[in-house]
PDB file of C-alpha atoms in Angstrom:
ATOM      1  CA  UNK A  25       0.760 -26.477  25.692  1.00 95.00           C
ATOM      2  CA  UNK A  26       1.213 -25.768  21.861  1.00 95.00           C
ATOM      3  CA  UNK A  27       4.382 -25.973  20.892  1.00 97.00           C
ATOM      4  CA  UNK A  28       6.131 -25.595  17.027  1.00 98.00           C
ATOM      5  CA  UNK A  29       9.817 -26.934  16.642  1.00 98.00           C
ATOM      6  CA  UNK A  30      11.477 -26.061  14.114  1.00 98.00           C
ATOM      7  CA  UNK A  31      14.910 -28.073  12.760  1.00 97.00           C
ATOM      8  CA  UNK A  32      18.166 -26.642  13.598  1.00 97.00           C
ATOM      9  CA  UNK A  33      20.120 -23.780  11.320  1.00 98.00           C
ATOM     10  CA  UNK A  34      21.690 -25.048   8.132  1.00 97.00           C
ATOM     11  CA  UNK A  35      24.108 -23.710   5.419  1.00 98.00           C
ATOM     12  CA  UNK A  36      24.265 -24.750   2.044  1.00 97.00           C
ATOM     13  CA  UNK A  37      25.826 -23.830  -0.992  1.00 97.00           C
ATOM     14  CA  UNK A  38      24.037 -22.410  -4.194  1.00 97.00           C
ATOM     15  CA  UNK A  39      22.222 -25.205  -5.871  1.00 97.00           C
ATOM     16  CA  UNK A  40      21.720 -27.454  -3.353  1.00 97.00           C
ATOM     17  CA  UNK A  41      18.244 -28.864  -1.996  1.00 97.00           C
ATOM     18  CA  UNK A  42      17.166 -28.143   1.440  1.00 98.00           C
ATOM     19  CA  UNK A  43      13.887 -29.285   3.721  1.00 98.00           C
ATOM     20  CA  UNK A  44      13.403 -27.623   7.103  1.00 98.00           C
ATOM     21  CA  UNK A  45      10.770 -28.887   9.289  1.00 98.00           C
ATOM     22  CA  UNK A  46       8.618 -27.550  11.839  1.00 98.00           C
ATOM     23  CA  UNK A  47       7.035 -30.095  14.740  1.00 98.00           C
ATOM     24  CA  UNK A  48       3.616 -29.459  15.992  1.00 97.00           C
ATOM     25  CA  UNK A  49       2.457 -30.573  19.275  1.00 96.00           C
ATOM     26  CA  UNK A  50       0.263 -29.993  22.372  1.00 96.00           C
ATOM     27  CA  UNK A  51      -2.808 -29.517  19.853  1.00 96.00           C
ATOM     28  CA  UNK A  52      -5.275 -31.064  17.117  1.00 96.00           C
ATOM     29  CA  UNK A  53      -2.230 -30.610  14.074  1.00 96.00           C
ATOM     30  CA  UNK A  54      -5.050 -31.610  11.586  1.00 96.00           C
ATOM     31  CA  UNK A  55      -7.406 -28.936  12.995  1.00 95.00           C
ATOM     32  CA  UNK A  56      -5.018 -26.002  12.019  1.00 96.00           C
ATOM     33  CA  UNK A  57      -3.430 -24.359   9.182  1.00 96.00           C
ATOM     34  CA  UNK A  58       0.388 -23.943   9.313  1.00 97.00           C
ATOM     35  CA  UNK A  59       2.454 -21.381   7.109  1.00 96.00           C
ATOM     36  CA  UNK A  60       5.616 -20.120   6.812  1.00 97.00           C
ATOM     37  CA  UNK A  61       7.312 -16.688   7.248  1.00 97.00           C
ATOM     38  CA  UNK A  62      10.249 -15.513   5.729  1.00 98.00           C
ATOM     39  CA  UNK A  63      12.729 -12.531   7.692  1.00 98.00           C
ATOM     40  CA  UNK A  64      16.059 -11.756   5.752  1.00 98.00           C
ATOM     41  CA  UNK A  65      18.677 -10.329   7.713  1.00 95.00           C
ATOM     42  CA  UNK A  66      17.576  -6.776   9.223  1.00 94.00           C
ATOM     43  CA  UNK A  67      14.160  -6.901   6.937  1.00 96.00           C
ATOM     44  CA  UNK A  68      10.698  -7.342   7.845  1.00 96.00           C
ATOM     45  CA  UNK A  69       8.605 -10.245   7.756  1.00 97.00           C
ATOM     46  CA  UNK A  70       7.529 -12.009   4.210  1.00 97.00           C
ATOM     47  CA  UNK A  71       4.431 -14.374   4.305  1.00 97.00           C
ATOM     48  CA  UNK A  72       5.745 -17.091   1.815  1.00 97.00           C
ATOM     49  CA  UNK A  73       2.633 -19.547   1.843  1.00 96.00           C
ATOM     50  CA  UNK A  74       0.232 -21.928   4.167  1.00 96.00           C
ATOM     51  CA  UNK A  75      -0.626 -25.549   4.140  1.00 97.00           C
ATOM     52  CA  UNK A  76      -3.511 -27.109   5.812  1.00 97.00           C
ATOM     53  CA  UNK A  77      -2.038 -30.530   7.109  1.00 96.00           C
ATOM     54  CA  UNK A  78      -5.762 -32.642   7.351  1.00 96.00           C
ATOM     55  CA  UNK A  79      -6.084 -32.073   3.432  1.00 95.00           C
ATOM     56  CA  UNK A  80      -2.835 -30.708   1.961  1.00 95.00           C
ATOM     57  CA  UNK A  81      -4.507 -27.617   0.558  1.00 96.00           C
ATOM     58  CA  UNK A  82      -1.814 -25.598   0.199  1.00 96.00           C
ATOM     59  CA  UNK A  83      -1.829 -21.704  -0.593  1.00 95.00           C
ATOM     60  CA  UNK A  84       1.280 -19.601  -1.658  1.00 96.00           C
ATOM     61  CA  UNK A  85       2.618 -16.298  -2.257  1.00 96.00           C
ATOM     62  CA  UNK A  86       2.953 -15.410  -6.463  1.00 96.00           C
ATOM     63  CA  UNK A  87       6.671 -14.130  -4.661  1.00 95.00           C
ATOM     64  CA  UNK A  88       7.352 -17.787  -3.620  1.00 97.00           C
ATOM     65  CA  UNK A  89       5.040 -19.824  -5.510  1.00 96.00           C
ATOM     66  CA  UNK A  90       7.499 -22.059  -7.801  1.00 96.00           C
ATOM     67  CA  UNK A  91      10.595 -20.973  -5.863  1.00 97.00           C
ATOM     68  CA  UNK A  92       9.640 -23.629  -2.523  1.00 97.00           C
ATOM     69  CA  UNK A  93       7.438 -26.312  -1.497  1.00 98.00           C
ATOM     70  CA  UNK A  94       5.395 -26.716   1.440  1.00 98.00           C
ATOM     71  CA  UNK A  95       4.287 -29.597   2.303  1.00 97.00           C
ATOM     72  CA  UNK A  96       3.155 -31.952   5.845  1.00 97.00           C
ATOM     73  CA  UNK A  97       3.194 -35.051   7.247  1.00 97.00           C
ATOM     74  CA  UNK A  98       0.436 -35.621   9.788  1.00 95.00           C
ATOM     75  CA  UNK A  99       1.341 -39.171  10.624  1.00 96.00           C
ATOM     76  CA  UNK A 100       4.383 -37.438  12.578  1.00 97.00           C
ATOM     77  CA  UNK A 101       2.706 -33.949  13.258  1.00 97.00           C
ATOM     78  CA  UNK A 102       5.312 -31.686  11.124  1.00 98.00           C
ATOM     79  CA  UNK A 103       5.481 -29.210   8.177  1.00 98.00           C
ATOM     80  CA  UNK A 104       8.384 -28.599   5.753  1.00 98.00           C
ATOM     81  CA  UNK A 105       9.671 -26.383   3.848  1.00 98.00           C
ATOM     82  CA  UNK A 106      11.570 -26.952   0.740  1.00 98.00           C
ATOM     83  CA  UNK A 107      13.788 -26.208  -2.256  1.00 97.00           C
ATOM     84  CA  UNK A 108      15.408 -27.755  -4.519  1.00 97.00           C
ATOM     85  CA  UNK A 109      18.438 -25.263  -5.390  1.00 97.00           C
ATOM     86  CA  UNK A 110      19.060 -22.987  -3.026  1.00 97.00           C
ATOM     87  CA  UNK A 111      20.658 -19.277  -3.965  1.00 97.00           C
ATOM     88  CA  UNK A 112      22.460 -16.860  -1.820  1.00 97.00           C
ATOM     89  CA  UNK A 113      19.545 -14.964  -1.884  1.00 96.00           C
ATOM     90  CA  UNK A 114      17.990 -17.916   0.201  1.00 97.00           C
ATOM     91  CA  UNK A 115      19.479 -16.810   3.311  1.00 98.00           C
ATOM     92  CA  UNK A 116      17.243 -15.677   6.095  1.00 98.00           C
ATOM     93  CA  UNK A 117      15.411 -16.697   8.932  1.00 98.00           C
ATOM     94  CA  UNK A 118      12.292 -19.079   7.977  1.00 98.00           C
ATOM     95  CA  UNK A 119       9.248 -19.388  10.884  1.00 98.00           C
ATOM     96  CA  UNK A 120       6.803 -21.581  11.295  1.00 98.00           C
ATOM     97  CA  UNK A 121       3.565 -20.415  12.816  1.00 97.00           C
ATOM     98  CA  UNK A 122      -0.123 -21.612  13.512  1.00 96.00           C
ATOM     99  CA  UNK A 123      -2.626 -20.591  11.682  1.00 90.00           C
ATOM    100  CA  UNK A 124      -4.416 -19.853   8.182  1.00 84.00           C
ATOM    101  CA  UNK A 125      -5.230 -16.421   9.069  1.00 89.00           C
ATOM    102  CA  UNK A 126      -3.095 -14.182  11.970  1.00 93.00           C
ATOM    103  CA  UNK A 127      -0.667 -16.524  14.041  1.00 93.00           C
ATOM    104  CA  UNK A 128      -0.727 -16.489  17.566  1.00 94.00           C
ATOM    105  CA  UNK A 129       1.798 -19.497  18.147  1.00 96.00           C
ATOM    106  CA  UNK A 130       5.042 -19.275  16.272  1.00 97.00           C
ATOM    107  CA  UNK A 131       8.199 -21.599  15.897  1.00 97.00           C
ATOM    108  CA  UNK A 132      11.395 -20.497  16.951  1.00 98.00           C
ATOM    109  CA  UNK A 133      12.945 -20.477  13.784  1.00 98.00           C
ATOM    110  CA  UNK A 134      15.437 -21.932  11.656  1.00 98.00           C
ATOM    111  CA  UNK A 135      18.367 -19.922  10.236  1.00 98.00           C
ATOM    112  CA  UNK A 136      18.985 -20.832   6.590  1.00 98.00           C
ATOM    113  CA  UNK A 137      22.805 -19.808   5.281  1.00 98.00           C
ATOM    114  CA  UNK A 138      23.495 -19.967   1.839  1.00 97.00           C
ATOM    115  CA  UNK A 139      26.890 -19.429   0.489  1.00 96.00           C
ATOM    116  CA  UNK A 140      29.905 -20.800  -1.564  1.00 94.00           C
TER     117      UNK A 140
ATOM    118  CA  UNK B   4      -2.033  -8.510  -3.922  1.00 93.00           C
ATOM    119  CA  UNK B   5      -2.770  -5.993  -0.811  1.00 95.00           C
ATOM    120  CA  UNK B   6       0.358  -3.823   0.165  1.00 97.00           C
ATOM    121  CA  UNK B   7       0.352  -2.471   3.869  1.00 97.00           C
ATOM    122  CA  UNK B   8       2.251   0.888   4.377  1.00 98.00           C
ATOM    123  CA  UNK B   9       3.481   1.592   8.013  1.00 98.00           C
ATOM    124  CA  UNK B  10       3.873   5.028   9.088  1.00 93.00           C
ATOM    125  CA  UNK B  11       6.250   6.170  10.729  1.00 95.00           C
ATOM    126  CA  UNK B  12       9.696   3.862   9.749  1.00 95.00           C
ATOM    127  CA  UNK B  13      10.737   4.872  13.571  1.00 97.00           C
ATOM    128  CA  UNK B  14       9.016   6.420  16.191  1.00 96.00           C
ATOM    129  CA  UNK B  15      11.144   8.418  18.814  1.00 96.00           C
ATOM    130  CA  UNK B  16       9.400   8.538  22.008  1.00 96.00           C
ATOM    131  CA  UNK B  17       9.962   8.188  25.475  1.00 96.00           C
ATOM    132  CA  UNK B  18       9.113   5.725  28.596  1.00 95.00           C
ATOM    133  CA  UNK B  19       5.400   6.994  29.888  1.00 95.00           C
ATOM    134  CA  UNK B  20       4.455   8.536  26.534  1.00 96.00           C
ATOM    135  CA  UNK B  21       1.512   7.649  24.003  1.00 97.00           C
ATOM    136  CA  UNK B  22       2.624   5.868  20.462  1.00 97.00           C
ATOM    137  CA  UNK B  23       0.208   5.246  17.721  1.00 98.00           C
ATOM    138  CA  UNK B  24       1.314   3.742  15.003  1.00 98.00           C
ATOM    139  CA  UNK B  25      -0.250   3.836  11.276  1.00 98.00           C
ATOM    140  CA  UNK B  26      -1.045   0.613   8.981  1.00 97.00           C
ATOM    141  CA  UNK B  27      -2.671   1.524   5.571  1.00 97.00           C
ATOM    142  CA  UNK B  28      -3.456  -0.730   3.236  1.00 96.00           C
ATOM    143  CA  UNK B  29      -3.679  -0.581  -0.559  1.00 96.00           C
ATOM    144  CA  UNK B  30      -7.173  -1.915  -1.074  1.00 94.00           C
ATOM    145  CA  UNK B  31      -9.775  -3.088   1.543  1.00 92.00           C
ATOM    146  CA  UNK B  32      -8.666  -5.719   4.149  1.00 89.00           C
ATOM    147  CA  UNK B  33     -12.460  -7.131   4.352  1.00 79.00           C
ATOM    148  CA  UNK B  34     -13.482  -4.946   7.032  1.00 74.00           C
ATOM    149  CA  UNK B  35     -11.054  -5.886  10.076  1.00 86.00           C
ATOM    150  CA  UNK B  36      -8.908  -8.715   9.424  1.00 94.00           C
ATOM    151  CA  UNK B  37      -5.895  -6.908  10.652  1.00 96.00           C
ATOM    152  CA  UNK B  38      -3.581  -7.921  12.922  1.00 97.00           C
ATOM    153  CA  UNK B  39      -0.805  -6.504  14.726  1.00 98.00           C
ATOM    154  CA  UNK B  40       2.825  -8.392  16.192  1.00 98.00           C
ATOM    155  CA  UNK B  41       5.777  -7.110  18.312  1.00 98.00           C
ATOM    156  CA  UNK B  42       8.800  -8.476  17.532  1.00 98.00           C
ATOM    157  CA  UNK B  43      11.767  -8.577  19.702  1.00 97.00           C
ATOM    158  CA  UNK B  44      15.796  -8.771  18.252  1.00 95.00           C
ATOM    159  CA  UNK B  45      16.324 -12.219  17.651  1.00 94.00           C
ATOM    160  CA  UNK B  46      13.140 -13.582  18.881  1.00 97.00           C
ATOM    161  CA  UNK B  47       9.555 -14.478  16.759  1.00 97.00           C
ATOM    162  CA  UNK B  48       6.832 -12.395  16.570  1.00 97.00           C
ATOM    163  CA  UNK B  49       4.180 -12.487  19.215  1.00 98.00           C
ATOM    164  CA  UNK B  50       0.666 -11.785  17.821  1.00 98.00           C
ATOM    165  CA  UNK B  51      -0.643  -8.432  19.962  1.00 98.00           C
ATOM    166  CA  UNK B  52      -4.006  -8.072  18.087  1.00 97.00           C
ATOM    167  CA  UNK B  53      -6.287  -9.822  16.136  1.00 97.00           C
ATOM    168  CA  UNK B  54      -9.781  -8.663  14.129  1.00 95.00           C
ATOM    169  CA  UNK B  55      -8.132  -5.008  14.279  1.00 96.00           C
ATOM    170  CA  UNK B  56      -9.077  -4.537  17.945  1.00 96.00           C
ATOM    171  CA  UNK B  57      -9.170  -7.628  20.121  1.00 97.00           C
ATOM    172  CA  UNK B  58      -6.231  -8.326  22.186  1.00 97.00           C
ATOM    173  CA  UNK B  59      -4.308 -11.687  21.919  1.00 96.00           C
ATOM    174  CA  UNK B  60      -3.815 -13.686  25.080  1.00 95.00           C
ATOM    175  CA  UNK B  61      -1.877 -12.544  27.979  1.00 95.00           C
ATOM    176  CA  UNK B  62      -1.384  -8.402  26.151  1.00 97.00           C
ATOM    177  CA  UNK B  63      -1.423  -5.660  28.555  1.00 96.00           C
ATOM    178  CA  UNK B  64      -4.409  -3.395  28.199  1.00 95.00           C
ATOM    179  CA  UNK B  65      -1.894  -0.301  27.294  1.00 97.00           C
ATOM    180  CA  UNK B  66      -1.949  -2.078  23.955  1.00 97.00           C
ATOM    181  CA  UNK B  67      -4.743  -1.058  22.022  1.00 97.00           C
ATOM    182  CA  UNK B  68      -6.180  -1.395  17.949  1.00 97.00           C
ATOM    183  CA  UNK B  69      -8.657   0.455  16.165  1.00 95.00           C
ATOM    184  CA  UNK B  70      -9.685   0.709  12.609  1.00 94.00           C
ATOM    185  CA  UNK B  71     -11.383  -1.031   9.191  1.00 92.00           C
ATOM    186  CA  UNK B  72     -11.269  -1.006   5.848  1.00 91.00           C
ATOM    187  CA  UNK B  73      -8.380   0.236   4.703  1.00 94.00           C
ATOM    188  CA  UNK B  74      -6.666   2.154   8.139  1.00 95.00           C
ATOM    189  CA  UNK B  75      -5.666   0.997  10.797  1.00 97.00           C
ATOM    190  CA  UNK B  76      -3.602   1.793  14.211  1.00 97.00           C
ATOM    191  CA  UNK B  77      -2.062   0.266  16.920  1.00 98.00           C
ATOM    192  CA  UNK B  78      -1.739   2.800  20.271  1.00 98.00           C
ATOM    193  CA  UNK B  79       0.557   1.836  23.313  1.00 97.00           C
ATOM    194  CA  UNK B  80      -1.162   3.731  25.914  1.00 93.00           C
ATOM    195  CA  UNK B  81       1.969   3.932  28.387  1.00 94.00           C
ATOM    196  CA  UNK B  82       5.127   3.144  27.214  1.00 96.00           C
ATOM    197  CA  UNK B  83       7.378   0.660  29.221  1.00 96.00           C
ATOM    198  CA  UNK B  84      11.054   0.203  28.383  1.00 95.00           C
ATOM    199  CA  UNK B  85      10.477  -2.925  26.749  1.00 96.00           C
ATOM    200  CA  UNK B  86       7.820  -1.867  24.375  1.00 97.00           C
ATOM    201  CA  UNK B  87      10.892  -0.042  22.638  1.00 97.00           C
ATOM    202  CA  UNK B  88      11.083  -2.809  19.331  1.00 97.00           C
ATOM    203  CA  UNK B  89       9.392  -3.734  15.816  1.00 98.00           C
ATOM    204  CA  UNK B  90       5.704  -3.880  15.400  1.00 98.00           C
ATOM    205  CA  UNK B  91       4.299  -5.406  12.487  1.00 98.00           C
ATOM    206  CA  UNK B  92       0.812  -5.406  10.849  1.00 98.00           C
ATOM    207  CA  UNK B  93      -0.770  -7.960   8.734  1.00 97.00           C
ATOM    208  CA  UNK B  94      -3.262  -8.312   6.772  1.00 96.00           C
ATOM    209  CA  UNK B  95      -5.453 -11.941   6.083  1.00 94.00           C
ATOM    210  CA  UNK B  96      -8.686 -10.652   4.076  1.00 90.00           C
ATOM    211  CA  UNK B  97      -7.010 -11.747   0.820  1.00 91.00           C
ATOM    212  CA  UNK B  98      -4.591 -14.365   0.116  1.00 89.00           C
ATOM    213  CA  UNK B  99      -1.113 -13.612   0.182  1.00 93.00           C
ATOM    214  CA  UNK B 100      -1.349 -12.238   3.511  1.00 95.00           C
ATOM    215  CA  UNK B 101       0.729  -9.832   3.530  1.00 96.00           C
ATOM    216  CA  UNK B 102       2.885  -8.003   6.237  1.00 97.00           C
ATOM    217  CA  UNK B 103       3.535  -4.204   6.255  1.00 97.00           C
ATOM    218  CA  UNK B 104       7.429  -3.361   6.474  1.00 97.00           C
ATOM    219  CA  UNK B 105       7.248  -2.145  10.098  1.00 97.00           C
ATOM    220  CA  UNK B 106       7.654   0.512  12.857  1.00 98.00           C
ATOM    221  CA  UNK B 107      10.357   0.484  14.866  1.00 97.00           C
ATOM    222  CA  UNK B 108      10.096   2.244  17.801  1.00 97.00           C
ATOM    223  CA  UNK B 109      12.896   3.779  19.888  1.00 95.00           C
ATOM    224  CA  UNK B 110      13.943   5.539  22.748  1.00 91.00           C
TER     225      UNK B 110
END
């Protein structure tokens, strides 16, 4: 069964660093690109970038590119996401999901907080 | 970068009834790489269609997609109670693939 779990909710203050994570299993985690979705409260759905874990490529939104990093570790089957000063405006809901293209297996997602 | 528009914000129907919804998109997707997610409160997405028309695993039949290009639509042949929540469409022909701002559809 393919499964993506993602780390438990945080909150941070302004200008701190943050890395969530997102845990692949039940498939070939080198085989598949991974990307990550951004939902701020009551909004739709932001595509934010995608990372193919065999190679690193990465890809990015111009909205996010700079303001994140995406990143994996295949040794341990997981994808991050990360930045290195958060702002309120950081707060939302970040997914996970499978796949370079449409996404058909999602994480459950991790609820970012960011406030003073 | 490709924006999708949704039409309408929020659909009023009712249990039994027929909803299309609209995605348009700003430029050419690269003929039909469209796809189309429900999304309930507090849960993720679940992918409904992919390619514009093919139906992801496990989708009831009442869910339908048609289109290319640069239109698109998703039709809910029958509406069931719990159909009544955000659908999304998104684009992956160019990179960012981008997601249109949604329908919400009521009772």
């Amino acid at each position: 069964e393919v499964q993506l779990v993602q780390s438990g909710a945080e909150v941070k203050k302004p200008g701190e660093s943050l890395k969530i994570s997102c845990k692949g299993s039940g498939y070939s985690f080198t085989s598949y690109w991974i990307g990550w979705v951004r939902q701020m409260p009551g909004k739709g759905l932001e595509w934010m970038g995608i990372i193919y874990p065999s190679d690193s490529d990465t890809k990015y939104s111009p909205s996010f590119q700079g303001q994140v990093t995406i990143s994996a570790d295949k040794s341990i089957t997981t994808a991050y996401l990360h930045w290195n000063s958060l702002k309120a405006s950081d707060s939302a809901m970040y997914y996970c999901a499978r796949g370079g293209s449409y996404s058909g297996y999602w994480g459950q997602g991790t609820l970012v907080t960011v406030s003073s | 970068e490709i924006v999708l528009t949704q039409s309408p914000g929020t659909l009023s129907l009712s249990p039994g009834e027929r909803a299309t919804l609209s995605c348009r998109a700003s430029q050419s997707v690269g003929s039909r790489y469209l796809a189309w997610y429900q999304q309930k409160s507090g849960q993720a997405p679940r992918l409904l269609i992919y390619g514009a028309s093919s139906r992801a695993t496990g989708i009831p039949d009442r869910f339908s997609g048609s289109g290319s290009g640069t239109d698109f639509t998703l039709t809910i042949s029958r509406l069931e109670p719990e159909d009544f929540v955000v659908y999304y469409c998104q684009q992956y022909g160019n990179s960012p693939y981008t997601f249109g701002q949604g329908t919400k559809l009521e009772i």
